[in-house]
XYZ file of C-alpha atoms in Angstrom:
368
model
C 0.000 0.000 0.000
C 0.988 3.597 -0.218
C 0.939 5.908 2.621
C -1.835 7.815 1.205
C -5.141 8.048 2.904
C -8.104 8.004 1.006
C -11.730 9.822 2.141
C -15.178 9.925 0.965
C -17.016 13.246 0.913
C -20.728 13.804 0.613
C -21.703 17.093 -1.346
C -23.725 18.738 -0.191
C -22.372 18.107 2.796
C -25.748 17.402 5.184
C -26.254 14.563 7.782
C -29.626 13.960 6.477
C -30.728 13.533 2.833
C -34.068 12.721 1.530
C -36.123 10.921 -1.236
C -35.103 12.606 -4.525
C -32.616 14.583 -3.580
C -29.491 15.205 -5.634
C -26.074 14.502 -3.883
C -22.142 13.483 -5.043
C -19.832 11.019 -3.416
C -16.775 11.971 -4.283
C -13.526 10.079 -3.484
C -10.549 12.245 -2.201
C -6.730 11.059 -2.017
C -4.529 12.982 0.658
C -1.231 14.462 -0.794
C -2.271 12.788 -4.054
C -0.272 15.613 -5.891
C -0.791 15.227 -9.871
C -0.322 11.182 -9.469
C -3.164 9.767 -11.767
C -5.305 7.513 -9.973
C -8.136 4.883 -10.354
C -10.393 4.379 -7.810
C -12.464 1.206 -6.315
C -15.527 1.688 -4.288
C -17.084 -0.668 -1.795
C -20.805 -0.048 -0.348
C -23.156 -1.853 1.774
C -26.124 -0.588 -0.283
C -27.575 -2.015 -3.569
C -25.872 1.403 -5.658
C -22.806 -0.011 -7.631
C -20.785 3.231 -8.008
C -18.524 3.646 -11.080
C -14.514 3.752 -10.582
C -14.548 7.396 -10.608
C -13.516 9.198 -8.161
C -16.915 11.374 -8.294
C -20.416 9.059 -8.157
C -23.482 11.544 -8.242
C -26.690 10.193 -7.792
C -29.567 12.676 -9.370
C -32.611 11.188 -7.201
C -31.785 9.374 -4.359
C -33.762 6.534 -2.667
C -33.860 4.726 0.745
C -31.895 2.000 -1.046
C -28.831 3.823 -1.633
C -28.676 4.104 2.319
C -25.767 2.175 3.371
C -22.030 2.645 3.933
C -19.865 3.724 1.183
C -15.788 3.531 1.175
C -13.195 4.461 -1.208
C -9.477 3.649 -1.897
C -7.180 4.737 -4.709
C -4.879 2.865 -7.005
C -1.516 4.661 -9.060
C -2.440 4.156 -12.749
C -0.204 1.959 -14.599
C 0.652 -0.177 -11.238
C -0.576 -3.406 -9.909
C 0.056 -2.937 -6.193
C 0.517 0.609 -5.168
C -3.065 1.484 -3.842
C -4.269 3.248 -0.285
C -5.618 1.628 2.090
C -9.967 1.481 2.286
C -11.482 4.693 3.539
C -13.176 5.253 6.854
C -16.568 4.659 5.475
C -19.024 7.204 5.285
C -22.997 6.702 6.448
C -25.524 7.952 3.632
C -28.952 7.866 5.334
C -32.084 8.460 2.959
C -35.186 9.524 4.442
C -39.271 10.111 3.481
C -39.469 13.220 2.295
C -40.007 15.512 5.070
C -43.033 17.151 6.353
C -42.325 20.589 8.284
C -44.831 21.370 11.594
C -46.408 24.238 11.686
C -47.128 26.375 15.349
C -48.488 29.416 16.135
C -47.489 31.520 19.060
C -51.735 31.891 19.808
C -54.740 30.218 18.252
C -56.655 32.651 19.635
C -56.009 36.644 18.994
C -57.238 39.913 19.606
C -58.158 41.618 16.621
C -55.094 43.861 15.292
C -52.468 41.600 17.166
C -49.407 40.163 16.020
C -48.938 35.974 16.026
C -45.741 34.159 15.335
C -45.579 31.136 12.793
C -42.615 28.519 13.386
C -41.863 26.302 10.902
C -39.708 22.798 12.147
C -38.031 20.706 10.177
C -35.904 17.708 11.478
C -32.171 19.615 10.941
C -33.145 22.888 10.812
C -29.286 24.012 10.254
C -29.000 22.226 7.056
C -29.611 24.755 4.506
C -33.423 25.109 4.472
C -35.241 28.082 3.369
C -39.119 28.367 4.432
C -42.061 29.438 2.754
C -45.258 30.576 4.257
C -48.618 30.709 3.006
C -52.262 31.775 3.731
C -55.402 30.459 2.710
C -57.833 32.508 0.686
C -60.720 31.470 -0.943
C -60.914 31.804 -4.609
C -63.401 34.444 -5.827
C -65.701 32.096 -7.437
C -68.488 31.540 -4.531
C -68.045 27.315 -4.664
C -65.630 27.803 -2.056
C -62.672 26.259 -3.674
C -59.393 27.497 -1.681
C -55.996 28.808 -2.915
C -52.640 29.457 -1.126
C -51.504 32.982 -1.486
C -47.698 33.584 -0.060
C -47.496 35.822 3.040
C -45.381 39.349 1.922
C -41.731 38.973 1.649
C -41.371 34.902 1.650
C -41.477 34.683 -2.416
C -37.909 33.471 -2.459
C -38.172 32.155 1.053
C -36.673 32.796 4.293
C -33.604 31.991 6.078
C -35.253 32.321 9.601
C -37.802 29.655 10.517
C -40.019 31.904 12.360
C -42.528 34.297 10.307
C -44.499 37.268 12.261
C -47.745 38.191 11.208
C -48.379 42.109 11.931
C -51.756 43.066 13.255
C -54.352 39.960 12.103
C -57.487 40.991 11.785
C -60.045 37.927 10.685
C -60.015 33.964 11.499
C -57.191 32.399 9.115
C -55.473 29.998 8.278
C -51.838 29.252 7.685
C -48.864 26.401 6.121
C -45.157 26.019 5.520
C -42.817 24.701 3.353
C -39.366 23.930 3.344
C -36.599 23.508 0.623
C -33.044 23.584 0.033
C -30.481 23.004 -2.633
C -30.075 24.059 -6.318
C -31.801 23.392 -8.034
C -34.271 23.330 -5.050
C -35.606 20.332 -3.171
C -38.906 20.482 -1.386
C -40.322 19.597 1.529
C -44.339 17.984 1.555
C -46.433 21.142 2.450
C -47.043 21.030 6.495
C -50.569 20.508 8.088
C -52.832 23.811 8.587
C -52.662 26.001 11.390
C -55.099 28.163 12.567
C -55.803 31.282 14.438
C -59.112 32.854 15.183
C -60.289 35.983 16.551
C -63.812 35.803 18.891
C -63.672 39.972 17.942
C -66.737 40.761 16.136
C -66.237 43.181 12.694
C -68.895 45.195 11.778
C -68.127 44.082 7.826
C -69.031 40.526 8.641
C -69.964 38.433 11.842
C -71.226 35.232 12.555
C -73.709 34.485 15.637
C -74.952 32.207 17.064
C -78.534 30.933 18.877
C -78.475 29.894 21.502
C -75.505 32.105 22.737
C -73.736 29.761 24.665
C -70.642 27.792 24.010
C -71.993 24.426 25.505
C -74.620 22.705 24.201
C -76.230 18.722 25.047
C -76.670 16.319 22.230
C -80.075 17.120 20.710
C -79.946 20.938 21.247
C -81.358 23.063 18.931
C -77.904 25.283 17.664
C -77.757 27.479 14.826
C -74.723 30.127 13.431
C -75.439 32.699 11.089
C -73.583 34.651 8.914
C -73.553 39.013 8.775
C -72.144 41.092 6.252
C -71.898 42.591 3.354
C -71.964 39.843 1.107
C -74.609 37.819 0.037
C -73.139 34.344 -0.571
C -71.851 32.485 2.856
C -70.340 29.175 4.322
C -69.960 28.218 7.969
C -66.454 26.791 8.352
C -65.637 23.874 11.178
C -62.062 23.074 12.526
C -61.571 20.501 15.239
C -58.746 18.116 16.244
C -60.555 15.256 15.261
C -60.832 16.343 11.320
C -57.604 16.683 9.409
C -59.155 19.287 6.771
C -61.929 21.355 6.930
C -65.634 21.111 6.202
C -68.241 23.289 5.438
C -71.915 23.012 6.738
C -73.080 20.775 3.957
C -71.530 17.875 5.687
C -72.017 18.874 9.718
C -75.319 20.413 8.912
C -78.102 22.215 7.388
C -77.284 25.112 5.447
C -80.315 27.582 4.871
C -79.464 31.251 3.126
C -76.790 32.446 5.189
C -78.282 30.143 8.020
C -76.552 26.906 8.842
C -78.025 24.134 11.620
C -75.689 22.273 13.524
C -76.331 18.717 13.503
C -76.070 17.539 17.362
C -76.655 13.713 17.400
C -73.409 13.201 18.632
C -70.754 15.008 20.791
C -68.147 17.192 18.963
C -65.559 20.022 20.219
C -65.091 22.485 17.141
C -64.152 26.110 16.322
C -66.867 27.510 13.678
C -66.420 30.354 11.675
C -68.267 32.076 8.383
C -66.138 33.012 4.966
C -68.326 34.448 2.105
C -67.546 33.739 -1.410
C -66.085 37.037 -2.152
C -62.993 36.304 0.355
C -64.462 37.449 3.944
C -63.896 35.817 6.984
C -65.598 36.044 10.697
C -64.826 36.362 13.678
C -64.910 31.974 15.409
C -66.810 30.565 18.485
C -65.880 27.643 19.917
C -69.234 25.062 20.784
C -68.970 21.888 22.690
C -72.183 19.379 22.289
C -72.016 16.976 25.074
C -73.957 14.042 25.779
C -73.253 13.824 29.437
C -75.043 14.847 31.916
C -74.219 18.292 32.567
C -73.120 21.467 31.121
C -72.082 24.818 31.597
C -73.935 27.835 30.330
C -70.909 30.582 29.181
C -71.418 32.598 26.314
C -69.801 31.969 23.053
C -68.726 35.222 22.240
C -66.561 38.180 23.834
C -67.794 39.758 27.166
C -67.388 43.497 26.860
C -65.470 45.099 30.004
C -66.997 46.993 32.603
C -70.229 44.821 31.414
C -72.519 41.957 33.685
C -71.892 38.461 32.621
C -73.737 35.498 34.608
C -73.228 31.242 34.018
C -74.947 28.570 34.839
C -74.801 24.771 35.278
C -77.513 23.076 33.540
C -77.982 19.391 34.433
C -80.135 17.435 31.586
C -81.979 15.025 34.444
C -82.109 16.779 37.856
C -82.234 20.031 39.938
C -79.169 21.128 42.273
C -79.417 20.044 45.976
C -76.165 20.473 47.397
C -72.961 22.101 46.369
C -72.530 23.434 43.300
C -68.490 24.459 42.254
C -67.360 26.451 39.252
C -64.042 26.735 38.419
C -61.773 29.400 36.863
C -58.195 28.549 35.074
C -58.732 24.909 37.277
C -59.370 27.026 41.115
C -62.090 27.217 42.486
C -64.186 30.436 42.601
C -67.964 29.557 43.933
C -68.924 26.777 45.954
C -72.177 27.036 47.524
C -75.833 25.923 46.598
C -75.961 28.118 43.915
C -76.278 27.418 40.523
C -75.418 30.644 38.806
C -72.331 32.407 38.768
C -72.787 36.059 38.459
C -70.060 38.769 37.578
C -71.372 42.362 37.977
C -68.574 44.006 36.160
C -66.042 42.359 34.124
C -62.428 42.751 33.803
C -59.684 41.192 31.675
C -58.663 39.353 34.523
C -61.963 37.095 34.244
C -61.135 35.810 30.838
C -59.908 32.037 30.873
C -61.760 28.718 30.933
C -64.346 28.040 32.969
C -66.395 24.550 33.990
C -68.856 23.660 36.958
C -68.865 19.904 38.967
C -72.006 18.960 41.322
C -71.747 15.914 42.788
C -68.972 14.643 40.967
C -70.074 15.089 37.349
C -68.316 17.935 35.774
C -69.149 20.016 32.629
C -66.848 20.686 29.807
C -64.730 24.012 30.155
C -65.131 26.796 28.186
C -63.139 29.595 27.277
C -64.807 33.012 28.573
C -63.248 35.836 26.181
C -63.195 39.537 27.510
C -62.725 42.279 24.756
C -62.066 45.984 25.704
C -65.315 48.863 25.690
């Protein structure tokens, strides 16, 4: 052998690469001066590189993950060659799928919510792209993905801040890297809602109340200026979105909730000319009790009362209601009145008698 060391490189130089990506193993001889050399290559995978001392491979796959190792031979020689290289790792993974968080689901109308986008080695060369849903101007409700200002070409940082949201909306990311560019799957939705009522467009809802039991009577309507609407639902259960055509009844600007069975879900209205509402968030329960909290913002400085509504008796003993988890009221009755409310009374709130509890709900307090 000759003292020579041989080592494999990996261009672009990451510790991850992905289905489809484009990268170059490229064999490189220490102190090999203008000595002409051939090179052998030895890999655990099923790739059979050339004997070159550069093997590129334009789309990888998870079956060129494996070991790879080098060694050089002089040209016109029969013995003087290095020794093997160390061997270099090449692990090929899915392609990846970046998650998307917000800073707030919920906002005050006019404030400012940061998006983070994470991918698995954020250091590795990724730019990020954000987008925003907006519905196409077509009234079907068919959805396109507009780029948020200033990410056209991407950005370096994976954090995006959104200046002074307004309406209910809804947000993705992307990632990519390399040139040309490799990119990541689109991430899942994120969304963040304002319970701030516009007067351009509003949605309300009858009963006012953010609980409801199974069978209830609950319908949301859309306000505004436009004369085509949608009610939108979000919950953790569904991956996408549905309109009321598939939850319930949609009449004019009207839509029924269906309550046969129990559901947890944020509901807001979007028009066909690109409007959006503020959201209310309705539980329908089918246990035995719930608490009655209203569904949209309390207005400082105004009265606010809830209640705890069993479906198959009256209260006779102690009834507790809870704020943020402590309790507030615990006594026989089974109303909880606030003469004048501050921001300090926003948060969730639920009720327990006898060891059945209600659902919580989130109270919202918006200044005069």
């Amino acid at each position: 052998t000759v003292p020579n060391k041989a080592v494999v490189t990996l261009q672009p130089n990451w510790s991850e690469v992905y289905v489809g990506e484009r990268i170059t193993l490229r064999c490189e001889i220490k102190d090999g001066g203008d000595t002409e050399w051939e090179y052998e290559w030895r890999t655990s995978s099923s790739e059979k590189p050339s004997d070159q001392n550069e093997h590129s491979i334009s789309s990888v796959t998870e079956s060129h993950s494996g070991d790879y190792r080098c060694k050089g031979r002089k040209k016109h020689t029969q013995h003087s060659s290095t020794d093997w290289s160390d061997p270099i790792k090449l692990t090929v993974s899915d392609r990846p799928q970046p998650v998307l968080t917000v800073s707030s689901s919920w906002l005050s109308a006019g404030a400012s919510v940061t998006l983070n986008c994470r991918v698995k080695d954020p250091s590795a060369g990724w730019r990020f792209y954000w987008y925003k849903r907006v519905p196409r101007l077509s009234g079907n409700f068919y959805y396109s993905y507009e780029q948020l200002p200033g990410s056209s070409s991407g950005t370096e940082q994976d954090s995006y801040i959104v200046h002074g949201q307004t309406h209910t909306a809804e947000y993705q990311c992307r990632a990519g890297r390399g040139d040309p560019e490799y990119q990541s799957y689109t991430s899942y939705s994120m969304y963040v809602w304002t319970s701030d009522i516009h007067s351009s467009a509003s949605l309300t809802e009858s009963p006012d109340r953010a609980q409801h039991f199974t069978s209830d009577s609950v319908s949301l309507s859309c306000e505004g200026n436009s004369t085509e609407w949608t009610v939108i639902r979000s919950s953790p259960e569904e991956r996408y979105l549905f309109d009321c055509s598939t939850w319930g009844t949609m009449n004019g600007s009207t839509c029924n909730i269906n309550t046969d069975w129990p559901s947890d879900a944020v509901y807001w209205c979007e028009s066909g000319s690109g409007e959006s509402t503020n959201a209310v968030n309705i539980t329908v329960q089918d246990g035995d009790m719930i608490l009655l909290s209203p569904a949209r913002p309390v207005t400082e400085g105004h009265s606010v009362s809830l209640s705890c509504i069993s479906r198959s008796q009256t209260f006779d003993s102690i009834v507790f209601f809870y704020h943020n988890e402590k309790v507030i009221q615990n006594d026989s009755r089974w109303e909880l009145n606030i003469s004048a409310v501050s921001k300090s009374d926003e948060g969730f709130y639920k009720c327990q008698h006898s060891g059945r509890e209600s659902a919580q709900s989130w109270m919202s307090v918006q200044g005069e």
